[in-house]
Amino acid sequence: MNFGRLLLTAAVALAPAVAVADVTLVVPQLDEPRTLSPDPAADTGAYAATSNIYSHLVVMDWGVVAGTPAYGDLAESWDISEDGSVYTFHLHPDAKWHDGEPLTSEDVKFTFDRIREKKYPYSAFLSGVKTIETPDDDTVVITLDKPNMAFVPMMAQAAGWTGKIYPKHIWESEEGFDTGPAVNNPIGSGPFKFVRWDKGVAVELEANEDYFRGPPKIDRLIFRPMPDANVARAEFDAGQFPHLPYDYAPPLAEAPALEADPSITVTYTPSHYSRDIQLNTQREPLNNLKVREAIATGIDREMISILGFSGTWKPAMHANVDTQTQWINRDVSFPEYDKEKAEAMLDEAGYPRGDGGWRFALSVTGPSYSDCRAINEVLVQQLRDIGIDAKLEAFDQSTWYQRMQQRNFDISCYFTRYGPDPDAYREHFGTGGQRNFMGYSNPEFDELGARAVTLTNVDERKKLYAEMQAMLVRDMPYINLVNEQKMSLSRAGWAGFPLMESGYNKSVTWFGYYAVTPPAE
């Protein structure tokens, strides 16, 4: 059976007859949505569709790599009190729901109050909220229990996943956001309206002609679940859709040939994430700092870049990534590669080579992403070269994540997020941080992070984050490896996809397709 043709036929059958002038954009995605109500739980299959149906108070897209940590969606602008504890958001006066009802500040308050009450995922970004007031239909005043200069950027980033604003007049009678007729028949205020969801085939949206920013240039937007990357690539090559997201990107070794094809645009997008390894500091011998330092010294980042990414993912030597220029502490860096020195350090740490030439054994794991697989294949060999009996352990995504939460691992490929605000350090390295799987705990680091986020003076914040980076390099609970870079493909003439510069600060979340424009006729 031709699975690709079957999917294509199903998608065509889904689509009613439309005028010749209509522009339809089909976007492949790895996962099927679980529901189309995004706020109650993480749902990778629903992120794209719901980010185009719903609006948000503030958003962030791939423009973060060019220096924009947040911009307004429903909020036209906002004011911050001198002490950084009161945020006053001024809403776009022309925003309205897809059913024609006006959108007001009461909808924002209703949504945030319910998120906090139900402890939905976005509540983590509203944890410091003391009060939410609505002095008029176009104004939302949020007062925090203490100053927080990361409040807007972190809300903006999370809005790509959850934190969508719901219509009070539709949801008020429901107990949560996970019951009722609007769960899978969503009414939003975003650039596209929901049409239908043919489960297993596609979610279909249509342009919102009354969108407060102006109607999109795409008439119909269809998201098709395509878990097989080979099928997605074959259909892109056959011209069935104009954009191949980075999830399906071909090997980087193919890039030169693709760049030579005038019908294809190859886009490289830097990131505010790194690719690194987390070390379980609660397990022997990784609880020994000298061992962690030796491992860092025995890693050849240049070779990882060349073998894993054809040299396109540049080595990362600092406790940050290249896109976050203003926050990098360049005075401290991880050790340069030196195999002989690494071996000597392991000897000094009390782990000489024994029978068979091995010092000790370690497992190396990671998520099921192609980039982590590429890193781990090289990393395992480099560890073995310095006498560590390293073995690769591969798990499905959910099992891997569970093992990380249980701290049931030795070394894992991972990804540290350094923006849109450096307060993200606390999520990864703070004691009890949500992404701190390493067991790292440093009270001084925690104290600096808690203080830095309250400071309104940028230079003073930089000093504290520089100290925190120095601690990470000194204590080495993780080892930074390479700067992440996304590669995506599109057909010539198309512009405004989220990963393109032409989509920066206009996509409305990094899953948004509002900025997309088709080729000129």
Short mmCIF file of C-alpha atoms in Angstrom, two decimals, residues 141-463:
data_model
loop_
_atom_site.label_atom_id
_atom_site.label_comp_id
_atom_site.label_asym_id
_atom_site.label_seq_id
_atom_site.Cartn_x
_atom_site.Cartn_y
_atom_site.Cartn_z
CA VAL A 141 -3.58 44.99 35.26
CA ILE A 142 -1.54 42.13 36.74
CA THR A 143 0.10 42.72 40.12
CA LEU A 144 2.84 40.33 41.22
CA ASP A 145 3.79 39.44 44.75
CA LYS A 146 7.36 40.55 43.99
CA PRO A 147 9.22 42.11 41.05
CA ASN A 148 9.82 39.77 38.11
CA MET A 149 11.59 41.10 35.01
CA ALA A 150 11.21 37.73 33.28
CA PHE A 151 7.42 37.73 33.60
CA VAL A 152 6.52 38.81 30.06
CA PRO A 153 9.24 36.90 28.14
CA MET A 154 8.54 33.64 29.92
CA MET A 155 4.78 34.02 29.48
CA ALA A 156 5.40 34.76 25.82
CA GLN A 157 7.44 31.62 25.24
CA ALA A 158 4.99 29.32 27.05
CA ALA A 159 2.10 30.81 25.04
CA GLY A 160 3.34 28.79 22.07
CA TRP A 161 2.25 25.67 23.92
CA THR A 162 -0.51 26.68 26.32
CA GLY A 163 -1.77 29.97 27.75
CA LYS A 164 -4.20 30.57 24.90
CA ILE A 165 -7.03 32.99 25.76
CA TYR A 166 -10.52 31.42 25.89
CA PRO A 167 -13.92 33.12 25.38
CA LYS A 168 -15.60 33.56 28.75
CA HIS A 169 -19.10 33.56 27.24
CA ILE A 170 -18.58 30.03 25.90
CA TRP A 171 -16.54 28.40 28.68
CA GLU A 172 -17.90 30.03 31.83
CA SER A 173 -20.55 27.32 32.27
CA GLU A 174 -17.93 24.52 32.11
CA GLU A 175 -15.92 23.40 35.13
CA GLY A 176 -12.63 23.33 33.25
CA PHE A 177 -11.17 23.65 29.77
CA ASP A 178 -11.37 19.92 29.14
CA THR A 179 -15.14 19.38 29.00
CA GLY A 180 -17.97 20.68 26.85
CA PRO A 181 -18.78 21.11 23.16
CA ALA A 182 -16.01 23.64 22.51
CA VAL A 183 -13.18 21.24 23.38
CA ASN A 184 -12.92 19.96 19.81
CA ASN A 185 -15.00 22.67 18.15
CA PRO A 186 -12.89 25.63 19.25
CA ILE A 187 -13.90 29.28 19.04
CA GLY A 188 -10.82 31.46 19.15
CA SER A 189 -9.79 34.95 18.08
CA GLY A 190 -6.67 34.09 16.07
CA PRO A 191 -5.88 34.47 12.36
CA PHE A 192 -7.57 31.19 11.37
CA LYS A 193 -10.98 29.71 12.20
CA PHE A 194 -11.63 26.06 12.92
CA VAL A 195 -13.46 24.20 10.14
CA ARG A 196 -13.20 20.53 11.03
CA TRP A 197 -10.99 17.78 12.35
CA ASP A 198 -11.01 14.46 10.53
CA LYS A 199 -9.11 12.41 13.09
CA GLY A 200 -6.14 10.58 11.68
CA VAL A 201 -6.24 12.69 8.53
CA ALA A 202 -6.12 16.44 9.10
CA VAL A 203 -7.22 19.52 11.02
CA GLU A 204 -8.63 22.09 8.61
CA LEU A 205 -8.75 25.84 9.28
CA GLU A 206 -9.86 28.82 7.19
CA ALA A 207 -8.74 32.43 7.13
CA ASN A 208 -10.31 34.77 9.67
CA GLU A 209 -11.25 37.72 7.49
CA ASP A 210 -12.03 39.80 10.60
CA TYR A 211 -8.71 39.17 12.32
CA PHE A 212 -7.68 42.32 14.17
CA ARG A 213 -4.26 42.41 12.49
CA GLY A 214 -5.79 41.94 9.05
CA PRO A 215 -6.66 38.70 7.24
CA PRO A 216 -3.88 36.19 6.49
CA LYS A 217 -2.68 35.63 2.94
CA ILE A 218 -3.53 31.92 3.20
CA ASP A 219 -7.19 30.99 2.65
CA ARG A 220 -7.06 27.47 4.04
CA LEU A 221 -4.57 25.93 6.46
CA ILE A 222 -4.42 22.15 6.88
CA PHE A 223 -2.31 20.26 9.42
CA ARG A 224 -1.70 16.62 8.52
CA PRO A 225 -0.22 14.10 10.95
CA MET A 226 2.67 12.37 9.19
CA PRO A 227 4.82 10.35 11.60
CA ASP A 228 6.98 8.91 8.81
CA ALA A 229 9.70 11.37 7.79
CA ASN A 230 10.35 9.47 4.57
CA VAL A 231 6.72 9.91 3.49
CA ALA A 232 6.84 13.61 4.33
CA ARG A 233 10.03 14.10 2.32
CA ALA A 234 8.63 12.16 -0.65
CA GLU A 235 5.48 14.28 -0.70
CA PHE A 236 7.46 17.51 -0.43
CA ASP A 237 9.63 16.38 -3.33
CA ALA A 238 6.44 15.59 -5.28
CA GLY A 239 5.13 19.11 -4.67
CA GLN A 240 2.22 18.11 -2.43
CA PHE A 241 3.05 20.84 0.08
CA PRO A 242 5.48 23.78 -0.02
CA HIS A 243 7.19 23.57 3.35
CA LEU A 244 9.13 20.79 5.09
CA PRO A 245 9.60 21.69 8.78
CA TYR A 246 12.83 20.87 10.57
CA ASP A 247 11.26 17.78 12.16
CA TYR A 248 11.58 16.16 8.73
CA ALA A 249 14.81 17.78 7.62
CA PRO A 250 17.04 15.56 5.47
CA PRO A 251 20.60 14.80 6.54
CA LEU A 252 22.75 17.92 6.55
CA ALA A 253 25.08 16.21 4.11
CA GLU A 254 22.36 16.71 1.48
CA ALA A 255 22.29 20.46 2.05
CA PRO A 256 24.76 21.46 -0.72
CA ALA A 257 22.73 19.63 -3.37
CA LEU A 258 19.48 21.14 -2.08
CA GLU A 259 20.99 24.62 -2.07
CA ALA A 260 21.91 24.15 -5.72
CA ASP A 261 18.28 23.44 -6.63
CA PRO A 262 16.62 26.73 -7.71
CA SER A 263 13.16 25.39 -6.87
CA ILE A 264 14.02 24.93 -3.18
CA THR A 265 14.88 27.40 -0.44
CA VAL A 266 17.03 25.95 2.35
CA THR A 267 16.62 27.89 5.61
CA TYR A 268 19.03 27.66 8.53
CA THR A 269 17.61 29.01 11.77
CA PRO A 270 19.76 29.44 14.87
CA SER A 271 18.28 28.75 18.27
CA HIS A 272 18.28 29.89 21.87
CA TYR A 273 18.74 26.23 22.83
CA SER A 274 21.98 24.28 23.01
CA ARG A 275 22.64 20.60 22.65
CA ASP A 276 24.53 19.36 25.67
CA ILE A 277 24.79 16.44 28.04
CA GLN A 278 23.41 16.23 31.56
CA LEU A 279 25.43 14.26 34.10
CA ASN A 280 23.75 12.45 36.98
CA THR A 281 25.68 14.02 39.85
CA GLN A 282 24.01 11.65 42.33
CA ARG A 283 25.64 8.51 40.86
CA GLU A 284 29.17 7.24 41.14
CA PRO A 285 31.54 8.03 39.57
CA LEU A 286 29.79 11.12 38.18
CA ASN A 287 29.42 12.50 41.69
CA ASN A 288 33.19 13.08 41.50
CA LEU A 289 33.92 16.53 40.05
CA LYS A 290 37.30 15.39 38.74
CA VAL A 291 35.55 12.70 36.68
CA ARG A 292 33.12 15.24 35.23
CA GLU A 293 36.02 17.55 34.38
CA ALA A 294 37.88 14.69 32.71
CA ILE A 295 34.85 13.78 30.61
CA ALA A 296 34.50 17.41 29.51
CA THR A 297 38.19 17.43 28.54
CA GLY A 298 37.79 14.19 26.58
CA ILE A 299 35.00 15.54 24.35
CA ASP A 300 35.96 16.73 20.87
CA ARG A 301 33.20 19.16 19.92
CA GLU A 302 34.66 19.86 16.49
CA MET A 303 34.40 16.17 15.65
CA ILE A 304 30.82 16.03 16.96
CA SER A 305 29.99 19.00 14.73
CA ILE A 306 31.65 17.46 11.66
CA LEU A 307 30.43 13.88 12.04
CA GLY A 308 26.99 14.68 13.42
CA PHE A 309 26.09 17.89 11.60
CA SER A 310 28.45 18.32 8.64
CA GLY A 311 30.10 21.19 10.53
CA THR A 312 26.96 23.36 10.63
CA TRP A 313 26.28 23.13 14.39
CA LYS A 314 29.15 25.12 15.86
CA PRO A 315 30.86 24.10 19.11
CA ALA A 316 29.52 25.76 22.26
CA MET A 317 32.25 26.44 24.81
CA HIS A 318 30.36 28.72 27.22
CA ALA A 319 27.39 28.20 29.50
CA ASN A 320 25.18 29.83 26.89
CA VAL A 321 24.60 29.89 23.13
CA ASP A 322 25.71 32.29 20.42
CA THR A 323 22.27 33.87 19.87
CA GLN A 324 22.07 35.18 23.44
CA THR A 325 24.98 37.54 22.89
CA GLN A 326 24.17 40.10 25.58
CA TRP A 327 24.05 37.48 28.35
CA ILE A 328 27.12 35.30 27.56
CA ASN A 329 29.95 35.28 30.08
CA ARG A 330 32.91 34.79 27.75
CA ASP A 331 35.41 34.88 30.60
CA VAL A 332 34.60 31.29 31.57
CA SER A 333 34.44 28.28 29.29
CA PHE A 334 34.34 24.50 29.34
CA PRO A 335 37.68 22.69 28.82
CA GLU A 336 39.21 22.38 25.37
CA TYR A 337 39.63 18.86 23.99
CA ASP A 338 42.78 17.13 25.18
CA LYS A 339 42.64 13.32 25.19
CA GLU A 340 45.94 12.78 27.03
CA LYS A 341 45.01 15.28 29.72
CA ALA A 342 41.58 13.66 30.14
CA GLU A 343 43.21 10.27 30.66
CA ALA A 344 45.63 11.69 33.22
CA MET A 345 42.75 13.37 35.08
CA LEU A 346 40.87 10.07 35.30
CA ASP A 347 44.02 8.41 36.66
CA GLU A 348 44.31 11.15 39.29
CA ALA A 349 40.64 10.76 40.17
CA GLY A 350 41.34 7.15 41.14
CA TYR A 351 40.06 5.41 38.04
CA PRO A 352 43.07 3.94 36.18
CA ARG A 353 42.55 1.58 33.27
CA GLY A 354 42.00 -1.96 34.47
CA ASP A 355 41.42 -5.33 32.81
CA GLY A 356 40.41 -4.89 29.20
CA GLY A 357 41.56 -1.27 29.35
CA TRP A 358 38.36 0.01 30.98
CA ARG A 359 38.16 2.38 33.93
CA PHE A 360 34.41 2.08 34.62
CA ALA A 361 31.16 1.71 32.67
CA LEU A 362 28.55 4.37 31.87
CA SER A 363 25.32 4.41 29.92
CA VAL A 364 24.57 7.19 27.44
CA THR A 365 20.98 7.98 26.49
CA GLY A 366 18.85 10.78 25.13
CA PRO A 367 15.52 11.70 23.55
CA SER A 368 14.58 10.14 20.23
CA TYR A 369 15.54 13.24 18.22
CA SER A 370 17.87 12.72 15.28
CA ASP A 371 20.33 15.33 16.55
CA CYS A 372 20.74 13.62 19.93
CA ARG A 373 21.20 10.27 18.19
CA ALA A 374 23.94 11.83 16.05
CA ILE A 375 25.65 13.33 19.11
CA ASN A 376 25.47 10.14 21.15
CA GLU A 377 26.99 7.97 18.44
CA VAL A 378 30.10 10.17 18.42
CA LEU A 379 30.10 10.77 22.18
CA VAL A 380 30.07 7.06 23.04
CA GLN A 381 33.17 6.47 20.93
CA GLN A 382 34.98 9.46 22.43
CA LEU A 383 34.27 8.20 25.95
CA ARG A 384 35.52 4.76 25.02
CA ASP A 385 38.69 6.34 23.64
CA ILE A 386 39.59 7.60 27.15
CA GLY A 387 38.87 4.24 28.78
CA ILE A 388 35.22 4.62 29.77
CA ASP A 389 33.14 1.58 28.82
CA ALA A 390 30.27 3.66 27.42
CA LYS A 391 27.19 1.98 26.01
CA LEU A 392 24.28 3.56 24.19
CA GLU A 393 20.78 3.07 25.64
CA ALA A 394 17.86 4.05 23.41
CA PHE A 395 14.28 4.42 24.62
CA ASP A 396 11.04 5.78 23.22
CA GLN A 397 10.38 9.40 24.15
CA SER A 398 8.03 8.79 27.07
CA THR A 399 10.27 6.10 28.63
CA TRP A 400 13.34 8.30 28.29
CA TYR A 401 11.57 11.23 29.95
CA GLN A 402 10.31 9.05 32.78
CA ARG A 403 13.82 7.75 33.44
CA MET A 404 15.13 11.31 33.50
CA GLN A 405 12.50 12.33 36.04
CA GLN A 406 13.42 9.30 38.15
CA ARG A 407 17.11 10.18 37.75
CA ASN A 408 17.60 6.70 36.34
CA PHE A 409 20.44 7.50 33.94
CA ASP A 410 24.17 8.22 33.84
CA ILE A 411 24.65 10.64 30.93
CA SER A 412 21.92 11.98 28.66
CA CYS A 413 21.95 14.21 25.63
CA TYR A 414 19.72 17.17 26.42
CA PHE A 415 18.94 20.77 25.47
CA THR A 416 19.27 23.79 27.70
CA ARG A 417 17.09 26.81 26.94
CA TYR A 418 18.92 30.11 27.54
CA GLY A 419 16.09 32.50 26.66
CA PRO A 420 13.94 34.37 26.05
CA ASP A 421 15.17 35.55 29.44
CA PRO A 422 18.16 34.22 31.39
CA ASP A 423 15.87 33.40 34.29
CA ALA A 424 15.54 30.11 32.35
CA TYR A 425 18.76 29.04 34.13
CA ARG A 426 16.71 28.35 37.26
CA GLU A 427 14.42 25.95 35.42
CA HIS A 428 17.43 23.86 34.35
CA PHE A 429 19.89 24.26 37.21
CA GLY A 430 18.02 25.61 40.22
CA THR A 431 17.44 23.24 43.11
CA GLY A 432 14.29 21.32 42.23
CA GLY A 433 14.09 22.98 38.81
CA GLN A 434 11.61 21.38 36.42
CA ARG A 435 14.37 20.40 33.96
CA ASN A 436 17.09 19.77 36.53
CA PHE A 437 17.47 16.02 36.12
CA MET A 438 21.11 16.13 37.24
CA GLY A 439 20.42 16.47 40.95
CA TYR A 440 22.45 19.70 40.96
CA SER A 441 21.87 21.86 44.02
CA ASN A 442 23.81 25.00 44.81
CA PRO A 443 22.23 27.39 47.36
CA GLU A 444 24.41 30.28 46.18
CA PHE A 445 23.30 29.71 42.57
CA ASP A 446 19.67 29.61 43.74
CA GLU A 447 20.06 32.85 45.70
CA LEU A 448 21.65 34.69 42.76
CA GLY A 449 18.91 33.52 40.39
CA ALA A 450 16.14 34.56 42.76
CA ARG A 451 17.71 38.02 43.12
CA ALA A 452 18.60 38.54 39.45
CA VAL A 453 15.04 38.21 38.20
CA THR A 454 13.89 41.07 40.47
CA LEU A 455 16.42 43.61 39.21
CA THR A 456 15.22 46.28 36.79
CA ASN A 457 18.76 47.36 35.88
CA VAL A 458 20.03 45.22 32.99
CA ASP A 459 23.72 45.69 33.79
CA GLU A 460 23.16 44.52 37.36
CA ARG A 461 21.28 41.46 36.09
CA LYS A 462 24.15 40.64 33.71
CA LYS A 463 26.65 40.57 36.58
#
